[in-house]
Coordinates of C-alpha atoms in Angstrom, one line a residue:
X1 CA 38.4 11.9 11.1
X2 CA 37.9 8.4 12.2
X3 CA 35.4 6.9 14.0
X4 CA 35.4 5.6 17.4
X5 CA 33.7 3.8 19.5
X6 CA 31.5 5.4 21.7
X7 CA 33.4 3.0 24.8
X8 CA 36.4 5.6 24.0
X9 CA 34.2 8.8 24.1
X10 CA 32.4 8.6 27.1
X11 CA 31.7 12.2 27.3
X12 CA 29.7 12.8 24.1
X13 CA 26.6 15.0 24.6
X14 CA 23.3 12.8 24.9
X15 CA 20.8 12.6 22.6
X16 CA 17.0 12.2 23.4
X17 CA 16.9 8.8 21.9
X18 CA 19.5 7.7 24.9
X19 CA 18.9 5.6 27.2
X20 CA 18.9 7.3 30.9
X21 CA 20.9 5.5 33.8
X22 CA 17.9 4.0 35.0
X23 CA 16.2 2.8 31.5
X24 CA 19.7 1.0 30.8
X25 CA 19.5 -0.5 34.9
X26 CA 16.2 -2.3 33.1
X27 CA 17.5 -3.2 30.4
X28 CA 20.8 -4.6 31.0
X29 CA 19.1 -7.9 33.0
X30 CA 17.7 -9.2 29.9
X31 CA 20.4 -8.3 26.8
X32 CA 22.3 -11.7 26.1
X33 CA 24.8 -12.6 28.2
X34 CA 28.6 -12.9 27.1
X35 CA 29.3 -16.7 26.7
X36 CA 32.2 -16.8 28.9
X37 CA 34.8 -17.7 26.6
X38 CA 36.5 -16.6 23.1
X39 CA 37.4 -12.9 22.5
X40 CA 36.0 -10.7 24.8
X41 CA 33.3 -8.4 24.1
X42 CA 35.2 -4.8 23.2
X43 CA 31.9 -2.9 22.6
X44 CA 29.4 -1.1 24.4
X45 CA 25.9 -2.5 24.5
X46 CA 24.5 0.1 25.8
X47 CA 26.1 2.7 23.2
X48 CA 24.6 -0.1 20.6
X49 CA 21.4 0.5 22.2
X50 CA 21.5 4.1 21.8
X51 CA 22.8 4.0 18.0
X52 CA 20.0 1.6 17.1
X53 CA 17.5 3.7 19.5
X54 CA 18.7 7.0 17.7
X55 CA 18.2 5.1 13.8
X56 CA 14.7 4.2 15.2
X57 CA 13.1 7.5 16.4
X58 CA 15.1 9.8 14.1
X59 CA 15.2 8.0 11.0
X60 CA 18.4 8.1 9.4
X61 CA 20.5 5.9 7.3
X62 CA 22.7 3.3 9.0
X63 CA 25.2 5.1 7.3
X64 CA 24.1 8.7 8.5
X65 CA 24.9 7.7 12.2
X66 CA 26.7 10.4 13.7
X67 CA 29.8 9.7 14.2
X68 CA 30.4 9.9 18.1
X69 CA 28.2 7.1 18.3
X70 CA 29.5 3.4 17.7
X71 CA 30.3 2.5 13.8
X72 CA 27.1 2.1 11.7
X73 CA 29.0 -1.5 10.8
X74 CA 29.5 -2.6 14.0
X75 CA 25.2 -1.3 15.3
X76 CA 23.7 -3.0 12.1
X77 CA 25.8 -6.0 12.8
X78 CA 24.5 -6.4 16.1
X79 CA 20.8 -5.2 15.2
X80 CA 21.1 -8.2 12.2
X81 CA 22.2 -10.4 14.6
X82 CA 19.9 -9.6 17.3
X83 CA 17.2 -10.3 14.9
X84 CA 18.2 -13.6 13.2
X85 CA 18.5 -15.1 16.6
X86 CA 15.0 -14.0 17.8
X87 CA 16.8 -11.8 20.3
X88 CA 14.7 -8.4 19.7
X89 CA 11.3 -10.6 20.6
X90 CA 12.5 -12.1 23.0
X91 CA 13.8 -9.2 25.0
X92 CA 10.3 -7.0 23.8
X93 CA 8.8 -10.2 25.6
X94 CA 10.2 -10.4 28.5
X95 CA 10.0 -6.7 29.4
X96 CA 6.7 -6.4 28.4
X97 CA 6.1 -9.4 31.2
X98 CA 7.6 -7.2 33.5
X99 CA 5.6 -4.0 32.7
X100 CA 2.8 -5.9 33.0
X101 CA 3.5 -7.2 36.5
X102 CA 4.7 -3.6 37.8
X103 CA 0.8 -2.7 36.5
X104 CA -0.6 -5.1 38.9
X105 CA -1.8 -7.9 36.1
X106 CA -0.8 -11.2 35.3
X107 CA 2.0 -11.0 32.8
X108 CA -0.2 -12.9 29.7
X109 CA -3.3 -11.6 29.6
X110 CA -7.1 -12.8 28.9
X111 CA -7.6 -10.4 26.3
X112 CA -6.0 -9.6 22.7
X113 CA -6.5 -7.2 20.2
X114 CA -6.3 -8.0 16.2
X115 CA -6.0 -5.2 13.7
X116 CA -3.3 -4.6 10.7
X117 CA -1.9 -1.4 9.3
X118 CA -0.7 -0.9 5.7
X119 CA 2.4 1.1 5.2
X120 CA 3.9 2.3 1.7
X121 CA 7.6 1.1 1.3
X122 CA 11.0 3.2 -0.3
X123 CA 10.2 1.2 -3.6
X124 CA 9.4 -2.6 -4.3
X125 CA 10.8 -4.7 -1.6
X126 CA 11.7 -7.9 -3.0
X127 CA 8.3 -10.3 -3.2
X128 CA 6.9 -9.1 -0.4
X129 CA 5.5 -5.8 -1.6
X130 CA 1.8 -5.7 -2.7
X131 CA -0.9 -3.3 -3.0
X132 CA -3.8 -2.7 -0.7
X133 CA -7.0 -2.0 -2.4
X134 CA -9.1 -0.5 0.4
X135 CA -6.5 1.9 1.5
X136 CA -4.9 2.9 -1.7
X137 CA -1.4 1.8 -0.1
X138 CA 1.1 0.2 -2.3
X139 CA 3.7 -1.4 -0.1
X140 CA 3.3 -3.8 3.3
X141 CA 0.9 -4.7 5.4
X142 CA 2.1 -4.9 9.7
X143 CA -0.4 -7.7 11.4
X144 CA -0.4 -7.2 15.0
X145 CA -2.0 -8.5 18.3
X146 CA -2.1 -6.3 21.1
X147 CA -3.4 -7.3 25.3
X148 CA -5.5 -5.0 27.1
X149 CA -3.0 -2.5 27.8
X150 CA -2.5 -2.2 24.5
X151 CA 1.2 -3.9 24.4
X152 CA 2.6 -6.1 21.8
X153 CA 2.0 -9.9 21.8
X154 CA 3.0 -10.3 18.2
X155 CA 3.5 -8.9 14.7
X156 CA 3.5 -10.0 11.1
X157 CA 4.8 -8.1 8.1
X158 CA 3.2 -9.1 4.6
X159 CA 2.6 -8.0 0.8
X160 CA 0.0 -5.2 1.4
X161 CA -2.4 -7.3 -0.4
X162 CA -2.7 -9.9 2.5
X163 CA -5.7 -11.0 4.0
X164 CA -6.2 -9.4 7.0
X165 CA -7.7 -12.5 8.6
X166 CA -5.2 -14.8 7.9
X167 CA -2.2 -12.4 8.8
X168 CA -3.9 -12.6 12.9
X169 CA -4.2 -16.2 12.9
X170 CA -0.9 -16.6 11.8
X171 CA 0.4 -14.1 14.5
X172 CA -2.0 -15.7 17.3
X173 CA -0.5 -19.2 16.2
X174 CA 3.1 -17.9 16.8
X175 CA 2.3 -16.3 19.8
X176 CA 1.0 -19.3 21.7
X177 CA 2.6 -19.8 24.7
X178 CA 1.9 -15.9 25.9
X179 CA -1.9 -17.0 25.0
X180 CA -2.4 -19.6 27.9
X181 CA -5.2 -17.4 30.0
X182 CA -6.6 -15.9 26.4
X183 CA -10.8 -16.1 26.8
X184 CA -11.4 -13.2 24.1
X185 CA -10.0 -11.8 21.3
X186 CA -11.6 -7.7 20.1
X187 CA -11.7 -7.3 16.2
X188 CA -13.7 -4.6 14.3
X189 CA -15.7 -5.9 11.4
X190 CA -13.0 -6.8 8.8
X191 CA -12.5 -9.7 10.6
X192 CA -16.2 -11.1 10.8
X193 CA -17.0 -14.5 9.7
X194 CA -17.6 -18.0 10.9
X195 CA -14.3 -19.1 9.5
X196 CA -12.3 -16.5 11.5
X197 CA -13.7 -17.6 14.5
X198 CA -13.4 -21.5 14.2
X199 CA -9.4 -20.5 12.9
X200 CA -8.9 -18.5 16.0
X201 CA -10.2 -21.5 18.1
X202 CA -8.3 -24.1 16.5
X203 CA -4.8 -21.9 17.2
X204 CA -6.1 -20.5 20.6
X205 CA -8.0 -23.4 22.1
X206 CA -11.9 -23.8 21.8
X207 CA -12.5 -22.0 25.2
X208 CA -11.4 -18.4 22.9
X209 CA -14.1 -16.2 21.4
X210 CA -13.9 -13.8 18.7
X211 CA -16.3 -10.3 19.4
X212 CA -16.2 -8.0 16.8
X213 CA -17.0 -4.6 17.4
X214 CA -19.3 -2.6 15.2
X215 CA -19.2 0.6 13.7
X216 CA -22.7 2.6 13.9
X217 CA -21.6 5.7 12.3
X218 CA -19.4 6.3 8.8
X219 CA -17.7 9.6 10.4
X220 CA -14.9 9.5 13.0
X221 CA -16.1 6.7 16.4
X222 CA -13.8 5.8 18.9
X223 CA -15.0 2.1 19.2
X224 CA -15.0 0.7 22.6
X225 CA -11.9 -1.9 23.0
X226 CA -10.9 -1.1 19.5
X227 CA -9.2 2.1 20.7
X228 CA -6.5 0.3 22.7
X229 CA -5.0 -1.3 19.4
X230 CA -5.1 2.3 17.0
X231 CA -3.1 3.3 19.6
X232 CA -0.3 0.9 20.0
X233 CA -0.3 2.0 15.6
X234 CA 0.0 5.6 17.2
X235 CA 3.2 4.3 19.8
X236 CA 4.4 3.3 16.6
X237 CA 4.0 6.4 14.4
X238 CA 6.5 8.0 17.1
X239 CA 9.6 6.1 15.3
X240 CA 10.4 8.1 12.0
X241 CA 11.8 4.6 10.7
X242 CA 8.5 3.5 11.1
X243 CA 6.9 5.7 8.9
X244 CA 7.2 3.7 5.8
X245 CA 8.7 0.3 5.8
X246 CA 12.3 1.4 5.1
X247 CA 13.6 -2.5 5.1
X248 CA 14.8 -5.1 2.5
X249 CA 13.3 -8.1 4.7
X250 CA 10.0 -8.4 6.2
X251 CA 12.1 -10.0 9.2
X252 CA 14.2 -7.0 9.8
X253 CA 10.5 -4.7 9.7
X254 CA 9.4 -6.9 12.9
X255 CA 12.1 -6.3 14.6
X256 CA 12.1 -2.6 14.1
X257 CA 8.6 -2.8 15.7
X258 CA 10.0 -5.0 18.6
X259 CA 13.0 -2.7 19.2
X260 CA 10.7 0.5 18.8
X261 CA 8.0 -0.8 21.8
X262 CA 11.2 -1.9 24.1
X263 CA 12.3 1.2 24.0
X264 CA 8.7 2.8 25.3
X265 CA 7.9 0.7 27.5
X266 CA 11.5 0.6 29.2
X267 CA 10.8 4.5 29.0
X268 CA 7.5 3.8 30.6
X269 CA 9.0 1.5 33.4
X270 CA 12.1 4.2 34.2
X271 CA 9.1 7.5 34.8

C-alpha cells in the first residue's frame, strides 16, 4: 500500500499527540513562512507537526510512523531542517515569550535555574558519549537553564562526563539576549565555588548572583527554588524519545527537547 500524505487523507482518526484546532491556531503564527517564490509548498505543516509530535511522545522509529501520517522521509526532512536552521529554538522561544506574557510576567525573566541531567544512550554516539561517575550513567549529559516558571531558556547536550559547571555557563552564554533583566541565578551545591560565580558574571553581567541552595538532609528534600528545574526534567520524562538519548548528533538531542516543551506549553496555552 503506498503512502500518502496526510494533505490527501484528511479524515484519518486523531491521535493524542495531535495538535487540536486551537493548539495549531497558536502555532501556525510563528512556523516559517513560505518565501514567496519557487515551488510551492505541497505539504502539510501541521500534519508535519503531528508526525514529529507523535515520534516525540510515543517513541517510535522515524521509520515506524504509521502510515496515514505524512512519509517518515519527508517529517525527518523537515525536523533536520528545522534544526540546522535554528528553527526549533527559535519557535520554543518565541512561544515561551508568549506564555509568559499570557501569565502576567515580563517575557525574560529575573530569575534562572541551572541543573543537568544524565541520560544513557542506544549505544556509543559518536564522540560525544561519556560516562558519569556520580550517577553510574554511561551516555550524555542534557545542561539546561530554566526561569521561574520553570520554562526553557536553553539546553546543552554533552559526553556524560562533562562538567556540570561549565555545561551552564556555556548555556547562559548562548542564551544572552533572553538574560537582559537576569539578577539571580538558583543552583544546588554541585555548582558551588568562587569560579562558578565570577564565570556566571562575566557571561551574565556583574549585577548576576549565583545562590546555591543547600541540602540539610541525605533522604528525599524538596529544596526550595530547586523544585521548579526537577520538574521541567519531569515535563521532559513525558516524551518516550526522551527517555534515553535516541540521537546520532548532540544537535538533533536539543532540538528534541525544544520540540518536546513547544508542544506543552502550546498545550498549556490552548486549556
Amino acid at each position: 500500500m503506498s503512502r500518502l500524505p496526510a494533505i490527501e487523507n484528511p479524515q484519518r482518526k486523531p491521535y493524542p499527540s495531535d495538535l487540536s484546532d486551537a493548539e495549531w491556531l497558536i502555532i501556525k503564527p510563528f512556523l516559517p513562512k513560505p518565501k514567496g517564490f519557487g515551488h510551492p509548498v505541497e505539504v502539510d505543516l501541521r500534519e508535519i507537526l503531528n508526525a514529529i509530535f507523535y515520534v516525540q511522545r510515543t517513541g517510535c522509529q522515524w521509520e515506524m510512523l504509521p502510515h496515514d501520517l505524512p512519509p517518515y522521509t519527508t517529517v525527518y526532512g523537515y525536523f533536520q531542517k528545522w534544526q540546522r536552521k535554528g528553527i526549533w529554538q527559535k519557535i520554543h522561544d518565541q512561544v515561551r515569550h508568549q506564555l509568559r506574557q499570557d501569565l502576567g510576567t515580563d517575557e525574560h525573566s529575573s530569575v534562572a535555574i541551572a541543573d543537568s541531567q544524565s541520560v544513557k544512550t542506544t549505544g556509543k554516539k559518536g564522540e560525544v558519549y561519556g560516562f558519569d561517575g556520580g550517577k553510574k550513567v554511561k551516555g550524555r549529559k542534557r545542561h539546561i537553564v530554566v526561569d521561574s516558571q520553570g520554562l526553557l531558556i536553553g539546553v546543552l547536550v554533552t559526553e556524560a562526563n562533562a562538567s556540570e559547571r561549565l555545561g551552564a555557563v556555556v548555556v547562559l552564554h548562548e542564551a544572552a539576549q533572553e538574560l537582559s533583566k537576569l539578577e539571580v541565578v538558583w543552583v544546588d551545591q554541585g555548582y558551588s565555588g568562587e569560579n562558578f560565580a565570577q564565570a556566571v558574571k562575566q557571561v551574565c553581567g556583574e549585577q548576576v548572583r549565583v545562590e546555591v541552595i543547600q541540602r540539610h538532609s541525605k533522604t528525599f528534600e524538596r529544596l526550595p527554588k530547586r523544585w521548579i528545574v526537577e520538574r521541567t526534567f519531569g515535563w521532559l520524562n513525558r516524551f518516550r524519545r526522551l527517555s534515553k538519548d535516541y540521537e546520532l548528533y548532540t544537535e538533533l538531542s536539543e532540538a528534541m527537547i525544544y520540540g518536546s516543551l513547544i508542544r506543552l506549553m502550546v498545550k498549556r496555552m490552548a486549556a
